[in-house]
Amino acid sequence: MGPQPYVERYVVQGGVFDAIGEASTQLKSVLKMLGIPSDITRRATVVAYEAEMNLVIHAGGGEITASVFPDRLELFVRDEGPGIPDIPLAMKEGYSTATDEIREMGFGAGMGLPNMKRNSDSLDVRSEVGKGTSLFAVIRFPSDPVQQPVKEG
Amino acid sequence: MKISDLSEFPELEVIVRGVPERDVTGGVTGDLLSCIMAEAAPGMVWVTIQVHLNVAAVAVLREVSGIILASGRRPNEDLIEKCREESLFLGVCASSAFDVCAQLHARGLRGSV
């Protein structure tokens, strides 16, 4: 519907812990540049960061596509990792399959999917064991027009 | 409270000065990055014992005003570098996270903005 979205795509490498946050940080800059309200940007950043963490820790990498429409932001995250056998379980706060080593770094708190859900207006997770996972999150903008003056930075 | 006020804390060693005139709006503590992603509000100071690079990524994404490493934990070089790059206050305190938070609280900071 409507005009073509503004699309950004980020490739996330698996296992590169130091790079976690790079894609989310880039997305945040883009959303700021587009003049998206800061609370929307913050929510989108949480969703993107958690997705990025999952791609790096669990999925062996993947990609995040952000599409900015006049009334919403869509985040599509796709990987070809091991998949999630039990999605309702993975949605529970505190459930994590991360190793102790990863947890000691502060990752793998079992809050990834719950955080994503809390910060999206809708979240759809589909997964097939051995094939991968795809995640589709929508964050709607407030009803007032999104075209606002570009903020500094 | 301003970032510059943090350097007056006893036992606090300033590693990266950040932006001294920046307002500190409150405080948050924790070592699970997802918890901080969920709880931190812009301008808060973050007290943690995590010392690796990803601390800076979360701090930047949540727009916290500074990071205090508790229990005397020393930051990794790449964390220092990133904080410099992002003009993010980074300090080390010998006190435990509990005591650092108590001091911050006594000076008026709260966990909600």
PDB file of C-alpha atoms in Angstrom:
ATOM      1  CA  MET A   1       0.000   0.000   0.000  1.00  0.00           C
ATOM      2  CA  GLY A   2       1.021   3.611  -0.519  1.00  0.00           C
ATOM      3  CA  PRO A   3       4.446   4.850  -1.461  1.00  0.00           C
ATOM      4  CA  GLN A   4       7.543   2.734  -1.725  1.00  0.00           C
ATOM      5  CA  PRO A   5       9.302   2.280   1.602  1.00  0.00           C
ATOM      6  CA  TYR A   6      12.800   3.451   2.381  1.00  0.00           C
ATOM      7  CA  VAL A   7      14.729   0.202   2.751  1.00  0.00           C
ATOM      8  CA  GLU A   8      17.959  -0.560   4.608  1.00  0.00           C
ATOM      9  CA  ARG A   9      19.526  -3.983   4.712  1.00  0.00           C
ATOM     10  CA  TYR A  10      22.177  -5.198   7.117  1.00  0.00           C
ATOM     11  CA  VAL A  11      24.153  -8.409   6.907  1.00  0.00           C
ATOM     12  CA  VAL A  12      25.108  -9.729  10.349  1.00  0.00           C
ATOM     13  CA  GLN A  13      27.982 -12.194  10.737  1.00  0.00           C
ATOM     14  CA  GLY A  14      27.611 -15.145  13.036  1.00  0.00           C
ATOM     15  CA  GLY A  15      29.853 -15.481  16.075  1.00  0.00           C
ATOM     16  CA  VAL A  16      31.364 -11.999  15.859  1.00  0.00           C
ATOM     17  CA  PHE A  17      30.472 -10.747  19.322  1.00  0.00           C
ATOM     18  CA  ASP A  18      32.370  -7.479  19.086  1.00  0.00           C
ATOM     19  CA  ALA A  19      30.198  -6.458  16.159  1.00  0.00           C
ATOM     20  CA  ILE A  20      26.883  -6.908  17.982  1.00  0.00           C
ATOM     21  CA  GLY A  21      25.138  -3.574  17.866  1.00  0.00           C
ATOM     22  CA  GLU A  22      26.724  -2.306  14.662  1.00  0.00           C
ATOM     23  CA  ALA A  23      23.645  -2.889  12.518  1.00  0.00           C
ATOM     24  CA  SER A  24      21.338  -1.491  15.216  1.00  0.00           C
ATOM     25  CA  THR A  25      23.523   1.566  15.607  1.00  0.00           C
ATOM     26  CA  GLN A  26      23.453   2.165  11.855  1.00  0.00           C
ATOM     27  CA  LEU A  27      19.690   1.720  11.808  1.00  0.00           C
ATOM     28  CA  LYS A  28      19.342   4.170  14.677  1.00  0.00           C
ATOM     29  CA  SER A  29      21.337   6.788  12.755  1.00  0.00           C
ATOM     30  CA  VAL A  30      19.215   6.278   9.665  1.00  0.00           C
ATOM     31  CA  LEU A  31      15.955   6.613  11.605  1.00  0.00           C
ATOM     32  CA  LYS A  32      17.229   9.780  13.265  1.00  0.00           C
ATOM     33  CA  MET A  33      18.243  11.149   9.891  1.00  0.00           C
ATOM     34  CA  LEU A  34      14.750  10.414   8.565  1.00  0.00           C
ATOM     35  CA  GLY A  35      13.261  12.354  11.460  1.00  0.00           C
ATOM     36  CA  ILE A  36      11.486   9.392  13.018  1.00  0.00           C
ATOM     37  CA  PRO A  37      10.304  10.278  16.568  1.00  0.00           C
ATOM     38  CA  SER A  38      12.857   9.332  19.194  1.00  0.00           C
ATOM     39  CA  ASP A  39      10.600   6.948  21.138  1.00  0.00           C
ATOM     40  CA  ILE A  40       9.904   4.993  17.949  1.00  0.00           C
ATOM     41  CA  THR A  41      13.599   4.963  17.172  1.00  0.00           C
ATOM     42  CA  ARG A  42      14.377   3.646  20.646  1.00  0.00           C
ATOM     43  CA  ARG A  43      11.840   0.830  20.315  1.00  0.00           C
ATOM     44  CA  ALA A  44      13.123  -0.080  16.874  1.00  0.00           C
ATOM     45  CA  THR A  45      16.646  -0.084  18.232  1.00  0.00           C
ATOM     46  CA  VAL A  46      15.753  -2.576  20.964  1.00  0.00           C
ATOM     47  CA  VAL A  47      14.108  -4.902  18.448  1.00  0.00           C
ATOM     48  CA  ALA A  48      17.046  -4.639  16.055  1.00  0.00           C
ATOM     49  CA  TYR A  49      19.638  -5.115  18.792  1.00  0.00           C
ATOM     50  CA  GLU A  50      17.960  -8.221  20.190  1.00  0.00           C
ATOM     51  CA  ALA A  51      17.627  -9.613  16.678  1.00  0.00           C
ATOM     52  CA  GLU A  52      21.270  -8.904  16.045  1.00  0.00           C
ATOM     53  CA  MET A  53      22.257 -10.676  19.250  1.00  0.00           C
ATOM     54  CA  ASN A  54      20.275 -13.731  18.242  1.00  0.00           C
ATOM     55  CA  LEU A  55      21.795 -13.784  14.766  1.00  0.00           C
ATOM     56  CA  VAL A  56      25.316 -13.610  16.174  1.00  0.00           C
ATOM     57  CA  ILE A  57      24.858 -15.962  19.128  1.00  0.00           C
ATOM     58  CA  HIS A  58      22.446 -18.572  17.859  1.00  0.00           C
ATOM     59  CA  ALA A  59      21.963 -18.411  14.114  1.00  0.00           C
ATOM     60  CA  GLY A  60      25.419 -18.235  12.616  1.00  0.00           C
ATOM     61  CA  GLY A  61      24.515 -14.881  11.084  1.00  0.00           C
ATOM     62  CA  GLY A  62      21.704 -13.604   8.942  1.00  0.00           C
ATOM     63  CA  GLU A  63      20.226 -10.386   7.734  1.00  0.00           C
ATOM     64  CA  ILE A  64      18.013  -7.588   8.937  1.00  0.00           C
ATOM     65  CA  THR A  65      15.913  -5.559   6.535  1.00  0.00           C
ATOM     66  CA  ALA A  66      14.321  -2.371   7.751  1.00  0.00           C
ATOM     67  CA  SER A  67      11.555  -0.810   5.677  1.00  0.00           C
ATOM     68  CA  VAL A  68      10.349   2.640   6.626  1.00  0.00           C
ATOM     69  CA  PHE A  69       6.802   3.457   5.487  1.00  0.00           C
ATOM     70  CA  PRO A  70       5.021   6.748   6.226  1.00  0.00           C
ATOM     71  CA  ASP A  71       3.045   5.135   9.028  1.00  0.00           C
ATOM     72  CA  ARG A  72       5.259   2.308  10.238  1.00  0.00           C
ATOM     73  CA  LEU A  73       8.611   0.632  10.396  1.00  0.00           C
ATOM     74  CA  GLU A  74       8.917  -3.010   9.434  1.00  0.00           C
ATOM     75  CA  LEU A  75      11.840  -5.144  10.479  1.00  0.00           C
ATOM     76  CA  PHE A  76      12.379  -8.446   8.744  1.00  0.00           C
ATOM     77  CA  VAL A  77      15.038 -10.697  10.206  1.00  0.00           C
ATOM     78  CA  ARG A  78      16.056 -13.895   8.486  1.00  0.00           C
ATOM     79  CA  ASP A  79      18.614 -16.567   9.142  1.00  0.00           C
ATOM     80  CA  GLU A  80      19.482 -20.071   8.072  1.00  0.00           C
ATOM     81  CA  GLY A  81      20.461 -21.215  11.538  1.00  0.00           C
ATOM     82  CA  PRO A  82      19.361 -24.198  13.607  1.00  0.00           C
ATOM     83  CA  GLY A  83      15.829 -22.859  14.119  1.00  0.00           C
ATOM     84  CA  ILE A  84      13.741 -22.622  17.280  1.00  0.00           C
ATOM     85  CA  PRO A  85      12.054 -25.927  18.204  1.00  0.00           C
ATOM     86  CA  ASP A  86       9.549 -24.410  20.635  1.00  0.00           C
ATOM     87  CA  ILE A  87       8.674 -20.774  19.913  1.00  0.00           C
ATOM     88  CA  PRO A  88       6.236 -20.282  22.847  1.00  0.00           C
ATOM     89  CA  LEU A  89       8.999 -21.489  25.192  1.00  0.00           C
ATOM     90  CA  ALA A  90      11.528 -19.154  23.565  1.00  0.00           C
ATOM     91  CA  MET A  91       9.080 -16.281  24.075  1.00  0.00           C
ATOM     92  CA  LYS A  92       9.168 -16.841  27.843  1.00  0.00           C
ATOM     93  CA  GLU A  93      11.299 -14.447  29.812  1.00  0.00           C
ATOM     94  CA  GLY A  94      14.386 -16.110  31.188  1.00  0.00           C
ATOM     95  CA  TYR A  95      14.422 -19.050  28.812  1.00  0.00           C
ATOM     96  CA  SER A  96      17.762 -19.224  27.050  1.00  0.00           C
ATOM     97  CA  THR A  97      19.887 -21.808  25.273  1.00  0.00           C
ATOM     98  CA  ALA A  98      23.037 -19.680  25.447  1.00  0.00           C
ATOM     99  CA  THR A  99      26.191 -21.216  26.891  1.00  0.00           C
ATOM    100  CA  ASP A 100      27.589 -20.187  30.278  1.00  0.00           C
ATOM    101  CA  GLU A 101      30.451 -18.379  28.576  1.00  0.00           C
ATOM    102  CA  ILE A 102      28.039 -16.265  26.574  1.00  0.00           C
ATOM    103  CA  ARG A 103      25.896 -15.575  29.619  1.00  0.00           C
ATOM    104  CA  GLU A 104      28.905 -14.404  31.581  1.00  0.00           C
ATOM    105  CA  MET A 105      29.294 -11.660  28.995  1.00  0.00           C
ATOM    106  CA  GLY A 106      25.768 -10.550  29.776  1.00  0.00           C
ATOM    107  CA  PHE A 107      24.183 -12.061  26.693  1.00  0.00           C
ATOM    108  CA  GLY A 108      21.662 -14.865  26.662  1.00  0.00           C
ATOM    109  CA  ALA A 109      19.479 -13.456  29.419  1.00  0.00           C
ATOM    110  CA  GLY A 110      16.439 -15.078  27.866  1.00  0.00           C
ATOM    111  CA  MET A 111      14.907 -11.688  27.213  1.00  0.00           C
ATOM    112  CA  GLY A 112      15.527 -11.348  23.498  1.00  0.00           C
ATOM    113  CA  LEU A 113      12.180 -12.335  22.050  1.00  0.00           C
ATOM    114  CA  PRO A 114      10.184 -10.905  25.000  1.00  0.00           C
ATOM    115  CA  ASN A 115      12.011  -7.578  24.578  1.00  0.00           C
ATOM    116  CA  MET A 116      11.249  -7.625  20.870  1.00  0.00           C
ATOM    117  CA  LYS A 117       7.601  -8.346  21.506  1.00  0.00           C
ATOM    118  CA  ARG A 118       7.305  -5.592  24.101  1.00  0.00           C
ATOM    119  CA  ASN A 119       8.766  -3.042  21.732  1.00  0.00           C
ATOM    120  CA  SER A 120       6.814  -4.002  18.603  1.00  0.00           C
ATOM    121  CA  ASP A 121       3.180  -3.482  17.759  1.00  0.00           C
ATOM    122  CA  SER A 122       3.196  -6.901  16.173  1.00  0.00           C
ATOM    123  CA  LEU A 123       5.747  -9.657  16.070  1.00  0.00           C
ATOM    124  CA  ASP A 124       5.596 -12.805  13.997  1.00  0.00           C
ATOM    125  CA  VAL A 125       8.213 -15.507  14.478  1.00  0.00           C
ATOM    126  CA  ARG A 126       8.415 -18.510  12.181  1.00  0.00           C
ATOM    127  CA  SER A 127      10.985 -21.189  12.466  1.00  0.00           C
ATOM    128  CA  GLU A 128      11.834 -24.560  11.093  1.00  0.00           C
ATOM    129  CA  VAL A 129      14.364 -26.702  12.877  1.00  0.00           C
ATOM    130  CA  GLY A 130      17.446 -27.193  10.723  1.00  0.00           C
ATOM    131  CA  LYS A 131      16.321 -24.584   8.205  1.00  0.00           C
ATOM    132  CA  GLY A 132      16.222 -21.271   9.988  1.00  0.00           C
ATOM    133  CA  THR A 133      14.096 -18.578  11.502  1.00  0.00           C
ATOM    134  CA  SER A 134      12.335 -15.530  10.180  1.00  0.00           C
ATOM    135  CA  LEU A 135      10.956 -12.764  12.270  1.00  0.00           C
ATOM    136  CA  PHE A 136       8.706  -9.920  11.221  1.00  0.00           C
ATOM    137  CA  ALA A 137       8.200  -6.954  13.531  1.00  0.00           C
ATOM    138  CA  VAL A 138       6.046  -3.892  12.922  1.00  0.00           C
ATOM    139  CA  ILE A 139       6.336  -0.649  14.844  1.00  0.00           C
ATOM    140  CA  ARG A 140       3.608   1.852  14.060  1.00  0.00           C
ATOM    141  CA  PHE A 141       4.208   5.559  14.166  1.00  0.00           C
ATOM    142  CA  PRO A 142       1.917   7.894  16.104  1.00  0.00           C
ATOM    143  CA  SER A 143      -1.021   9.076  14.039  1.00  0.00           C
ATOM    144  CA  ASP A 144       0.488  12.512  13.486  1.00  0.00           C
ATOM    145  CA  PRO A 145       2.601  12.797  10.352  1.00  0.00           C
ATOM    146  CA  VAL A 146       6.076  11.381  10.529  1.00  0.00           C
ATOM    147  CA  GLN A 147       7.676  14.040   8.365  1.00  0.00           C
ATOM    148  CA  GLN A 148       9.212  16.148  11.086  1.00  0.00           C
ATOM    149  CA  PRO A 149      12.256  18.380  11.003  1.00  0.00           C
ATOM    150  CA  VAL A 150      15.444  16.356  10.902  1.00  0.00           C
ATOM    151  CA  LYS A 151      17.008  16.351  14.323  1.00  0.00           C
ATOM    152  CA  GLU A 152      20.644  17.088  14.898  1.00  0.00           C
ATOM    153  CA  GLY A 153      23.144  14.275  14.497  1.00  0.00           C
TER     154      GLY A 153
ATOM    155  CA  MET B   1      23.610  16.111  38.406  1.00  0.00           C
ATOM    156  CA  LYS B   2      26.106  16.513  35.594  1.00  0.00           C
ATOM    157  CA  ILE B   3      28.633  14.034  34.303  1.00  0.00           C
ATOM    158  CA  SER B   4      31.379  16.231  35.736  1.00  0.00           C
ATOM    159  CA  ASP B   5      29.905  15.663  39.221  1.00  0.00           C
ATOM    160  CA  LEU B   6      30.633  11.945  38.932  1.00  0.00           C
ATOM    161  CA  SER B   7      34.376  12.578  39.038  1.00  0.00           C
ATOM    162  CA  GLU B   8      33.965  13.947  42.573  1.00  0.00           C
ATOM    163  CA  PHE B   9      32.888  10.549  43.837  1.00  0.00           C
ATOM    164  CA  PRO B  10      35.322   9.017  46.311  1.00  0.00           C
ATOM    165  CA  GLU B  11      37.243   6.060  44.895  1.00  0.00           C
ATOM    166  CA  LEU B  12      36.056   6.752  41.366  1.00  0.00           C
ATOM    167  CA  GLU B  13      38.756   6.756  38.752  1.00  0.00           C
ATOM    168  CA  VAL B  14      37.808   8.525  35.555  1.00  0.00           C
ATOM    169  CA  ILE B  15      38.942   6.620  32.465  1.00  0.00           C
ATOM    170  CA  VAL B  16      37.061   8.632  29.827  1.00  0.00           C
ATOM    171  CA  ARG B  17      35.701  12.080  30.685  1.00  0.00           C
ATOM    172  CA  GLY B  18      32.886  12.067  28.151  1.00  0.00           C
ATOM    173  CA  VAL B  19      30.831  15.256  28.001  1.00  0.00           C
ATOM    174  CA  PRO B  20      31.244  16.928  31.434  1.00  0.00           C
ATOM    175  CA  GLU B  21      28.226  19.212  31.069  1.00  0.00           C
ATOM    176  CA  ARG B  22      25.851  16.413  30.084  1.00  0.00           C
ATOM    177  CA  ASP B  23      22.931  15.884  32.476  1.00  0.00           C
ATOM    178  CA  VAL B  24      22.648  12.613  34.358  1.00  0.00           C
ATOM    179  CA  THR B  25      18.943  11.871  34.487  1.00  0.00           C
ATOM    180  CA  GLY B  26      18.962   8.770  36.684  1.00  0.00           C
ATOM    181  CA  GLY B  27      20.660   5.449  37.171  1.00  0.00           C
ATOM    182  CA  VAL B  28      20.395   1.862  36.083  1.00  0.00           C
ATOM    183  CA  THR B  29      22.356  -1.176  37.156  1.00  0.00           C
ATOM    184  CA  GLY B  30      22.769  -4.661  35.780  1.00  0.00           C
ATOM    185  CA  ASP B  31      25.055  -6.983  33.903  1.00  0.00           C
ATOM    186  CA  LEU B  32      22.566  -8.561  31.525  1.00  0.00           C
ATOM    187  CA  LEU B  33      22.631  -6.524  28.351  1.00  0.00           C
ATOM    188  CA  SER B  34      19.018  -7.257  27.472  1.00  0.00           C
ATOM    189  CA  CYS B  35      17.893  -5.981  30.871  1.00  0.00           C
ATOM    190  CA  ILE B  36      19.704  -2.726  30.264  1.00  0.00           C
ATOM    191  CA  MET B  37      18.224  -2.525  26.759  1.00  0.00           C
ATOM    192  CA  ALA B  38      14.811  -2.882  28.389  1.00  0.00           C
ATOM    193  CA  GLU B  39      15.298  -0.619  31.406  1.00  0.00           C
ATOM    194  CA  ALA B  40      17.778   2.130  30.637  1.00  0.00           C
ATOM    195  CA  ALA B  41      16.439   5.541  29.744  1.00  0.00           C
ATOM    196  CA  PRO B  42      18.383   8.253  27.951  1.00  0.00           C
ATOM    197  CA  GLY B  43      20.776  10.148  30.194  1.00  0.00           C
ATOM    198  CA  MET B  44      21.001   7.506  32.915  1.00  0.00           C
ATOM    199  CA  VAL B  45      24.333   6.419  34.294  1.00  0.00           C
ATOM    200  CA  TRP B  46      24.857   2.647  34.068  1.00  0.00           C
ATOM    201  CA  VAL B  47      26.582   0.734  36.848  1.00  0.00           C
ATOM    202  CA  THR B  48      27.871  -2.677  35.779  1.00  0.00           C
ATOM    203  CA  ILE B  49      30.662  -5.204  36.154  1.00  0.00           C
ATOM    204  CA  GLN B  50      30.741  -6.030  32.437  1.00  0.00           C
ATOM    205  CA  VAL B  51      33.913  -4.628  30.910  1.00  0.00           C
ATOM    206  CA  HIS B  52      33.806  -5.631  27.244  1.00  0.00           C
ATOM    207  CA  LEU B  53      33.112  -3.719  24.073  1.00  0.00           C
ATOM    208  CA  ASN B  54      29.418  -4.566  23.897  1.00  0.00           C
ATOM    209  CA  VAL B  55      28.810  -2.426  26.968  1.00  0.00           C
ATOM    210  CA  ALA B  56      29.512   0.623  24.808  1.00  0.00           C
ATOM    211  CA  ALA B  57      27.165  -0.612  22.073  1.00  0.00           C
ATOM    212  CA  VAL B  58      24.282  -0.909  24.542  1.00  0.00           C
ATOM    213  CA  ALA B  59      25.187   2.414  26.163  1.00  0.00           C
ATOM    214  CA  VAL B  60      25.139   4.191  22.815  1.00  0.00           C
ATOM    215  CA  LEU B  61      21.915   2.530  21.679  1.00  0.00           C
ATOM    216  CA  ARG B  62      20.145   3.478  24.921  1.00  0.00           C
ATOM    217  CA  GLU B  63      21.802   6.907  25.038  1.00  0.00           C
ATOM    218  CA  VAL B  64      23.021   6.502  28.605  1.00  0.00           C
ATOM    219  CA  SER B  65      25.197   9.370  29.821  1.00  0.00           C
ATOM    220  CA  GLY B  66      27.952   7.306  31.360  1.00  0.00           C
ATOM    221  CA  ILE B  67      29.201   3.936  32.549  1.00  0.00           C
ATOM    222  CA  ILE B  68      30.619   3.118  35.970  1.00  0.00           C
ATOM    223  CA  LEU B  69      32.409  -0.197  36.321  1.00  0.00           C
ATOM    224  CA  ALA B  70      31.970  -1.444  39.872  1.00  0.00           C
ATOM    225  CA  SER B  71      34.062  -3.718  42.110  1.00  0.00           C
ATOM    226  CA  GLY B  72      37.226  -2.288  40.587  1.00  0.00           C
ATOM    227  CA  ARG B  73      36.715  -4.111  37.309  1.00  0.00           C
ATOM    228  CA  ARG B  74      39.069  -2.771  34.658  1.00  0.00           C
ATOM    229  CA  PRO B  75      37.682  -2.018  31.188  1.00  0.00           C
ATOM    230  CA  ASN B  76      38.991  -3.803  28.118  1.00  0.00           C
ATOM    231  CA  GLU B  77      41.051  -1.595  25.819  1.00  0.00           C
ATOM    232  CA  ASP B  78      38.440  -1.710  23.080  1.00  0.00           C
ATOM    233  CA  LEU B  79      35.761  -0.526  25.510  1.00  0.00           C
ATOM    234  CA  ILE B  80      37.921   2.479  26.464  1.00  0.00           C
ATOM    235  CA  GLU B  81      38.534   3.210  22.797  1.00  0.00           C
ATOM    236  CA  LYS B  82      34.845   3.061  21.939  1.00  0.00           C
ATOM    237  CA  CYS B  83      33.879   5.287  24.878  1.00  0.00           C
ATOM    238  CA  ARG B  84      36.429   7.862  23.698  1.00  0.00           C
ATOM    239  CA  GLU B  85      35.041   7.659  20.191  1.00  0.00           C
ATOM    240  CA  GLU B  86      31.488   8.152  21.459  1.00  0.00           C
ATOM    241  CA  SER B  87      32.398  10.764  24.116  1.00  0.00           C
ATOM    242  CA  LEU B  88      30.900   8.507  26.733  1.00  0.00           C
ATOM    243  CA  PHE B  89      31.920   8.868  30.375  1.00  0.00           C
ATOM    244  CA  LEU B  90      33.661   5.754  31.701  1.00  0.00           C
ATOM    245  CA  GLY B  91      34.725   5.377  35.299  1.00  0.00           C
ATOM    246  CA  VAL B  92      35.982   2.606  37.535  1.00  0.00           C
ATOM    247  CA  CYS B  93      34.993   2.351  41.169  1.00  0.00           C
ATOM    248  CA  ALA B  94      36.478   0.019  43.762  1.00  0.00           C
ATOM    249  CA  SER B  95      33.107  -0.157  45.560  1.00  0.00           C
ATOM    250  CA  SER B  96      30.550  -2.823  44.756  1.00  0.00           C
ATOM    251  CA  ALA B  97      27.677  -2.065  42.390  1.00  0.00           C
ATOM    252  CA  PHE B  98      25.426  -1.920  45.464  1.00  0.00           C
ATOM    253  CA  ASP B  99      27.533   0.757  47.120  1.00  0.00           C
ATOM    254  CA  VAL B 100      27.981   2.770  43.933  1.00  0.00           C
ATOM    255  CA  CYS B 101      24.214   2.798  43.433  1.00  0.00           C
ATOM    256  CA  ALA B 102      23.659   3.777  47.065  1.00  0.00           C
ATOM    257  CA  GLN B 103      25.975   6.747  46.617  1.00  0.00           C
ATOM    258  CA  LEU B 104      24.266   7.796  43.412  1.00  0.00           C
ATOM    259  CA  HIS B 105      20.883   7.463  45.071  1.00  0.00           C
ATOM    260  CA  ALA B 106      22.029   9.554  48.040  1.00  0.00           C
ATOM    261  CA  ARG B 107      22.949  12.284  45.576  1.00  0.00           C
ATOM    262  CA  GLY B 108      19.462  12.310  44.160  1.00  0.00           C
ATOM    263  CA  LEU B 109      19.552   9.909  41.225  1.00  0.00           C
ATOM    264  CA  ARG B 110      16.638   7.526  40.815  1.00  0.00           C
ATOM    265  CA  GLY B 111      15.912   4.434  38.760  1.00  0.00           C
ATOM    266  CA  SER B 112      13.215   6.082  36.741  1.00  0.00           C
ATOM    267  CA  VAL B 113      13.430   9.265  34.746  1.00  0.00           C
TER     268      VAL B 113
END
